[in-house]
CSV table of C-alpha atoms in Angstrom, one decimal:
chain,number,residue,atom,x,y,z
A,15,UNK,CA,4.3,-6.9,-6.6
A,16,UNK,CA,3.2,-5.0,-3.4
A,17,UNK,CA,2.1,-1.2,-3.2
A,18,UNK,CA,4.6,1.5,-1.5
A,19,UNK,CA,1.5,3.8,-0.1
A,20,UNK,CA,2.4,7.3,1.0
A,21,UNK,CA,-0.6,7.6,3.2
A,22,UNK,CA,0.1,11.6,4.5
A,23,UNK,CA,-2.1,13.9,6.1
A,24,UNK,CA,-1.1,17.3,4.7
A,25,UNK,CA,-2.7,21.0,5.2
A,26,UNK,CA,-4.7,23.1,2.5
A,27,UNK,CA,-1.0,24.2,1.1
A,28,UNK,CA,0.4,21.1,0.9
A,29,UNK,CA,2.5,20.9,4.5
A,30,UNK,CA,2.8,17.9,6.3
A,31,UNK,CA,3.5,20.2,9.2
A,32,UNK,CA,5.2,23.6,10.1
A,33,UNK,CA,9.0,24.2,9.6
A,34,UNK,CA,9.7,22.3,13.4
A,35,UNK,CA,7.3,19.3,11.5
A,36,UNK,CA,4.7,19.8,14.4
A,37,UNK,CA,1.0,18.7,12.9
A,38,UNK,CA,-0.8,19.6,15.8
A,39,UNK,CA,-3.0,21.9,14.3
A,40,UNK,CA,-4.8,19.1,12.3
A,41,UNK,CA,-5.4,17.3,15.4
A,42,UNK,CA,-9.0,18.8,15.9
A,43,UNK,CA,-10.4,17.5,12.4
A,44,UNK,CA,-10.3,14.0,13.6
A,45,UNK,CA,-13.8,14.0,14.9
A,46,UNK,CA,-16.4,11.4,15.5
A,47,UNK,CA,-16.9,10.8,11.8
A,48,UNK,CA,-13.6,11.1,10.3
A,49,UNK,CA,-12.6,8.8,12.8
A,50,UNK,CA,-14.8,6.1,12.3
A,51,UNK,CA,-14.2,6.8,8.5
A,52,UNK,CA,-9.9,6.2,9.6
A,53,UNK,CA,-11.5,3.0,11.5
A,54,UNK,CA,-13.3,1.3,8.9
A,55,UNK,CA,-10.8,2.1,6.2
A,56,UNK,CA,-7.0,1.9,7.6
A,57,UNK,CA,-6.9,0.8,11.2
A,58,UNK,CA,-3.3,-0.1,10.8
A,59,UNK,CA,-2.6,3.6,10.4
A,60,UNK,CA,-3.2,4.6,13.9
A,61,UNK,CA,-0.9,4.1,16.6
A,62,UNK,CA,-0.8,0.6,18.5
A,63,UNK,CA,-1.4,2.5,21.9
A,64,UNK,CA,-4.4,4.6,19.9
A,65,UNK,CA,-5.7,1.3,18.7
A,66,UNK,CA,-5.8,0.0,22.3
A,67,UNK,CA,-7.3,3.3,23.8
A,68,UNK,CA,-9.9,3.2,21.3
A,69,UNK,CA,-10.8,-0.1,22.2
A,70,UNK,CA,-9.7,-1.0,18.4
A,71,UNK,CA,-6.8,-3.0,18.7
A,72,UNK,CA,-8.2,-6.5,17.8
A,73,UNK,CA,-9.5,-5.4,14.5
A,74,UNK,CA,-7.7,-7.0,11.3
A,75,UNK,CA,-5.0,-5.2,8.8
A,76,UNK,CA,-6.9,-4.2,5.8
A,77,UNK,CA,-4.7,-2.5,3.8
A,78,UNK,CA,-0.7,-2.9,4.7
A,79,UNK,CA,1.5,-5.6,6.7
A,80,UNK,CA,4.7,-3.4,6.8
A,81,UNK,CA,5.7,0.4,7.7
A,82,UNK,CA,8.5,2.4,7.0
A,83,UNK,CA,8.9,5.9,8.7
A,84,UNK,CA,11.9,8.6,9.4
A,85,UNK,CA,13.9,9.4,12.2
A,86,UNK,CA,11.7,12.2,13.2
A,87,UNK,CA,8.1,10.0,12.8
A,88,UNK,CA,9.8,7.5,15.2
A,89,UNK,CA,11.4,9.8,17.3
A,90,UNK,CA,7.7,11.7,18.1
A,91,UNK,CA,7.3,7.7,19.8
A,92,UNK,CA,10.2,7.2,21.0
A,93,UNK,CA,10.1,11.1,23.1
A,94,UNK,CA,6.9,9.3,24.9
A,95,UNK,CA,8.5,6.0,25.6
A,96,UNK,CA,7.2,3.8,22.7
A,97,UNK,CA,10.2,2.1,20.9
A,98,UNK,CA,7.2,-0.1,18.7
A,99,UNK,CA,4.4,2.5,17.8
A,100,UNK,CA,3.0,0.5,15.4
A,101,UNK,CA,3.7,-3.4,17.3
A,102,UNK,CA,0.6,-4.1,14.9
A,103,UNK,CA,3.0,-3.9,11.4
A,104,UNK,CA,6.2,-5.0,10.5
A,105,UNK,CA,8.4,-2.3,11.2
A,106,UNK,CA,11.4,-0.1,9.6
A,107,UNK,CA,12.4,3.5,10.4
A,108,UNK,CA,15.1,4.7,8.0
A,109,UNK,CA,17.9,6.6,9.4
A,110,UNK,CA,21.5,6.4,9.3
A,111,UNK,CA,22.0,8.4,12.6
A,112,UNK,CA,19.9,6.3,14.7
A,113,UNK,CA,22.8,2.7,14.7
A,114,UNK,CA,21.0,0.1,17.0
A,115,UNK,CA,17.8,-0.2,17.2
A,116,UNK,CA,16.0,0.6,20.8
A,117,UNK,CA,13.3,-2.2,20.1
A,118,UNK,CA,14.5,-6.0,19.1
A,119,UNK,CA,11.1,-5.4,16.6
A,120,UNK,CA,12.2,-2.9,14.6
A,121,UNK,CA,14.5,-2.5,12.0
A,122,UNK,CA,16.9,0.1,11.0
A,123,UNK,CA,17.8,1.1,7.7
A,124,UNK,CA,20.8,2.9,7.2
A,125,UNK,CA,21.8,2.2,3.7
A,126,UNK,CA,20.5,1.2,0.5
A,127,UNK,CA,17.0,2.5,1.1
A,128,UNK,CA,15.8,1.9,-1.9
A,129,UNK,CA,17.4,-1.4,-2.9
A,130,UNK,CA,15.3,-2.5,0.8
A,131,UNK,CA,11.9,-1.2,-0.5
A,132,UNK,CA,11.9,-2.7,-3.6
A,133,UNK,CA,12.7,-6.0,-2.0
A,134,UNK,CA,9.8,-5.1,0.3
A,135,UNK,CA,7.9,-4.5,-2.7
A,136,UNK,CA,8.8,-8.2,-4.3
A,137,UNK,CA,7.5,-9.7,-1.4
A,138,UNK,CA,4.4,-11.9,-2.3
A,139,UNK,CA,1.3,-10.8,0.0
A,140,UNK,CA,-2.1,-9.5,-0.1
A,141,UNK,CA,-0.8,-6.3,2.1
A,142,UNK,CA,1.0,-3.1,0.6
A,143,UNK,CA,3.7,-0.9,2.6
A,144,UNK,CA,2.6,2.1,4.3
A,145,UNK,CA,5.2,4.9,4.0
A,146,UNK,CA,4.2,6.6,7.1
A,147,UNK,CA,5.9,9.6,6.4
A,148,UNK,CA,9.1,12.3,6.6
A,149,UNK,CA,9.4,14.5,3.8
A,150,UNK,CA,13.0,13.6,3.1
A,151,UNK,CA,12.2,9.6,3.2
A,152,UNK,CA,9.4,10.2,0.8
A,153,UNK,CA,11.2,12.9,-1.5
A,154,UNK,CA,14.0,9.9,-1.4
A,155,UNK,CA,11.4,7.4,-2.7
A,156,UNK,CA,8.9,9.5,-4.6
A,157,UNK,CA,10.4,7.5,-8.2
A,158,UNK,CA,8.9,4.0,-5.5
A,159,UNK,CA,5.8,4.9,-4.2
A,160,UNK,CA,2.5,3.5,-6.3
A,161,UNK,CA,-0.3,5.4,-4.7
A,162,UNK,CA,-0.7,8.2,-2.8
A,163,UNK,CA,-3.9,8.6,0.2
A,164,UNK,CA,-3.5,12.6,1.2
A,165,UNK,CA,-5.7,13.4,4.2
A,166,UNK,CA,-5.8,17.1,3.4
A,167,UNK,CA,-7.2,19.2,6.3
A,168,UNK,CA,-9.0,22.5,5.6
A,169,UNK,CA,-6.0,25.1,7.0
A,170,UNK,CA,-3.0,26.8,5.9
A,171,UNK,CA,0.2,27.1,7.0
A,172,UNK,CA,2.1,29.3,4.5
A,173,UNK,CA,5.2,27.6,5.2
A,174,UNK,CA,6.6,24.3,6.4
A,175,UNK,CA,7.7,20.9,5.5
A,176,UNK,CA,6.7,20.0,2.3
A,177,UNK,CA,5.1,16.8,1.5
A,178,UNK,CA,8.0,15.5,-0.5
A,179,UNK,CA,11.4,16.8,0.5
A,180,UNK,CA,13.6,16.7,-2.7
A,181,UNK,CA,14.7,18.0,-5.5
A,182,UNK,CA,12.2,19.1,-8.5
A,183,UNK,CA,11.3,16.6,-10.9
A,184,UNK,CA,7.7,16.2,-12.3
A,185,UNK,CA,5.8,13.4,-11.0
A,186,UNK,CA,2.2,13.0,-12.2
A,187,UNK,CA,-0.4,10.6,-10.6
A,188,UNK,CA,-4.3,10.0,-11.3
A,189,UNK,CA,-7.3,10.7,-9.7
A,190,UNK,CA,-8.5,7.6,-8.6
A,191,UNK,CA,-11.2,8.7,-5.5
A,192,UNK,CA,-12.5,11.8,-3.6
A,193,UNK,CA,-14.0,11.8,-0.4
A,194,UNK,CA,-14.9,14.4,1.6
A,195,UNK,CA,-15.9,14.6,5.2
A,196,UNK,CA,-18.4,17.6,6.9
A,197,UNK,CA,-15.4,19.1,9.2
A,198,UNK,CA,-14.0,19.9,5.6
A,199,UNK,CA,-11.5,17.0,5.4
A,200,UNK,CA,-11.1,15.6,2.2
A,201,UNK,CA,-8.9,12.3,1.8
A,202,UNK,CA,-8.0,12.0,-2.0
A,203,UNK,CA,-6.0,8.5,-3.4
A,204,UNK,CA,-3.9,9.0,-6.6
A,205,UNK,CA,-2.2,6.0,-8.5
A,206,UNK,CA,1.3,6.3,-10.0
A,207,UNK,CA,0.8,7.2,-13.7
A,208,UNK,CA,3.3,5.0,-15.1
């Protein structure tokens, strides 16, 4: 059985971004070390044209084969032109607004979201799927996602888009490692408690 990661980088009060979903003010953390740290540990988690810039876009999946995003994380690509952000992954954006899809490469789905995760999931393979984020697409499969990586940078918003858009319902997950970075970044992964 293959792992749904919610890999999320989220602020001090747990926003993923402000009320519009804008995470620009966490762009300045990624510095020289956190980004060698994001290099060594999840390439696959940084943007195809990112990988190339960096000079980065040879290295080897080490964690997931397959993404799954919202409308509003593929739209952020699609507003610059790229219908494949992440060309390096198997890729789905779930959305039921969207209908055809604007790259041959990546699918669409519209219904039964978690009916297709799960058969994700069943797949045999050394690689998880990396939910790549949308509050409403993980609050919609919060009861499916195994582990959780939360980047958490050191500011506040006060308000915003919470990290899992749904309705309240306890869900508890373990500790399983801490590490912190010396721009005050920590990056925390929790397993499922099941």
């Amino acid at each position: 059985m293959r792992k749904l990661t919610y890999y999320i980088a989220c602020s001090l009060d747990g926003f993923i971004g402000d009320p519009n979903g804008d995470a620009s003010a966490m762009f300045p953390f990624v510095d020289a070390e956190f980004l060698e740290f994001l290099t060594a540990e999840y390439p696959e988690t940084l943007f195809t044209p990112a990988r190339k810039q960096l000079g980065i876009d040879d290295l080897p999946n080490k964690r997931f084969d397959t993404l799954i995003q919202g409308r509003a994380s593929y739209d952020l690509a699609l507003k610059e032109g790229v219908t494949r952000p992440y060309a390096h992954l198997r890729e789905y954006v779930a959305s039921r607004t969207l209908g055809e899809s604007p790259d041959p490469d990546v699918e669409i789905i519209a219904d039964d979201l978690v009916g297709k995760v799960r058969e994700l999931k069943a797949e045999n393979g050394e690689f998880g799927i990396y939910l790549c984020g949308g509050s409403r697409l993980a609050g919609a499969l919060r009861d499916e996602i195994d582990e959780l990586v939360v980047k958490t940078y050191p500011v506040a918003y006060g308000t915003g888009m919470p990290m899992f858009g749904s309705d309240f319902d306890v869900t508890e997950f373990t500790l399983d490692d801490v590490r912190a970075f010396g721009n005050g970044v920590l990056v925390r992964t929790y397993g499922r408690k099941r």
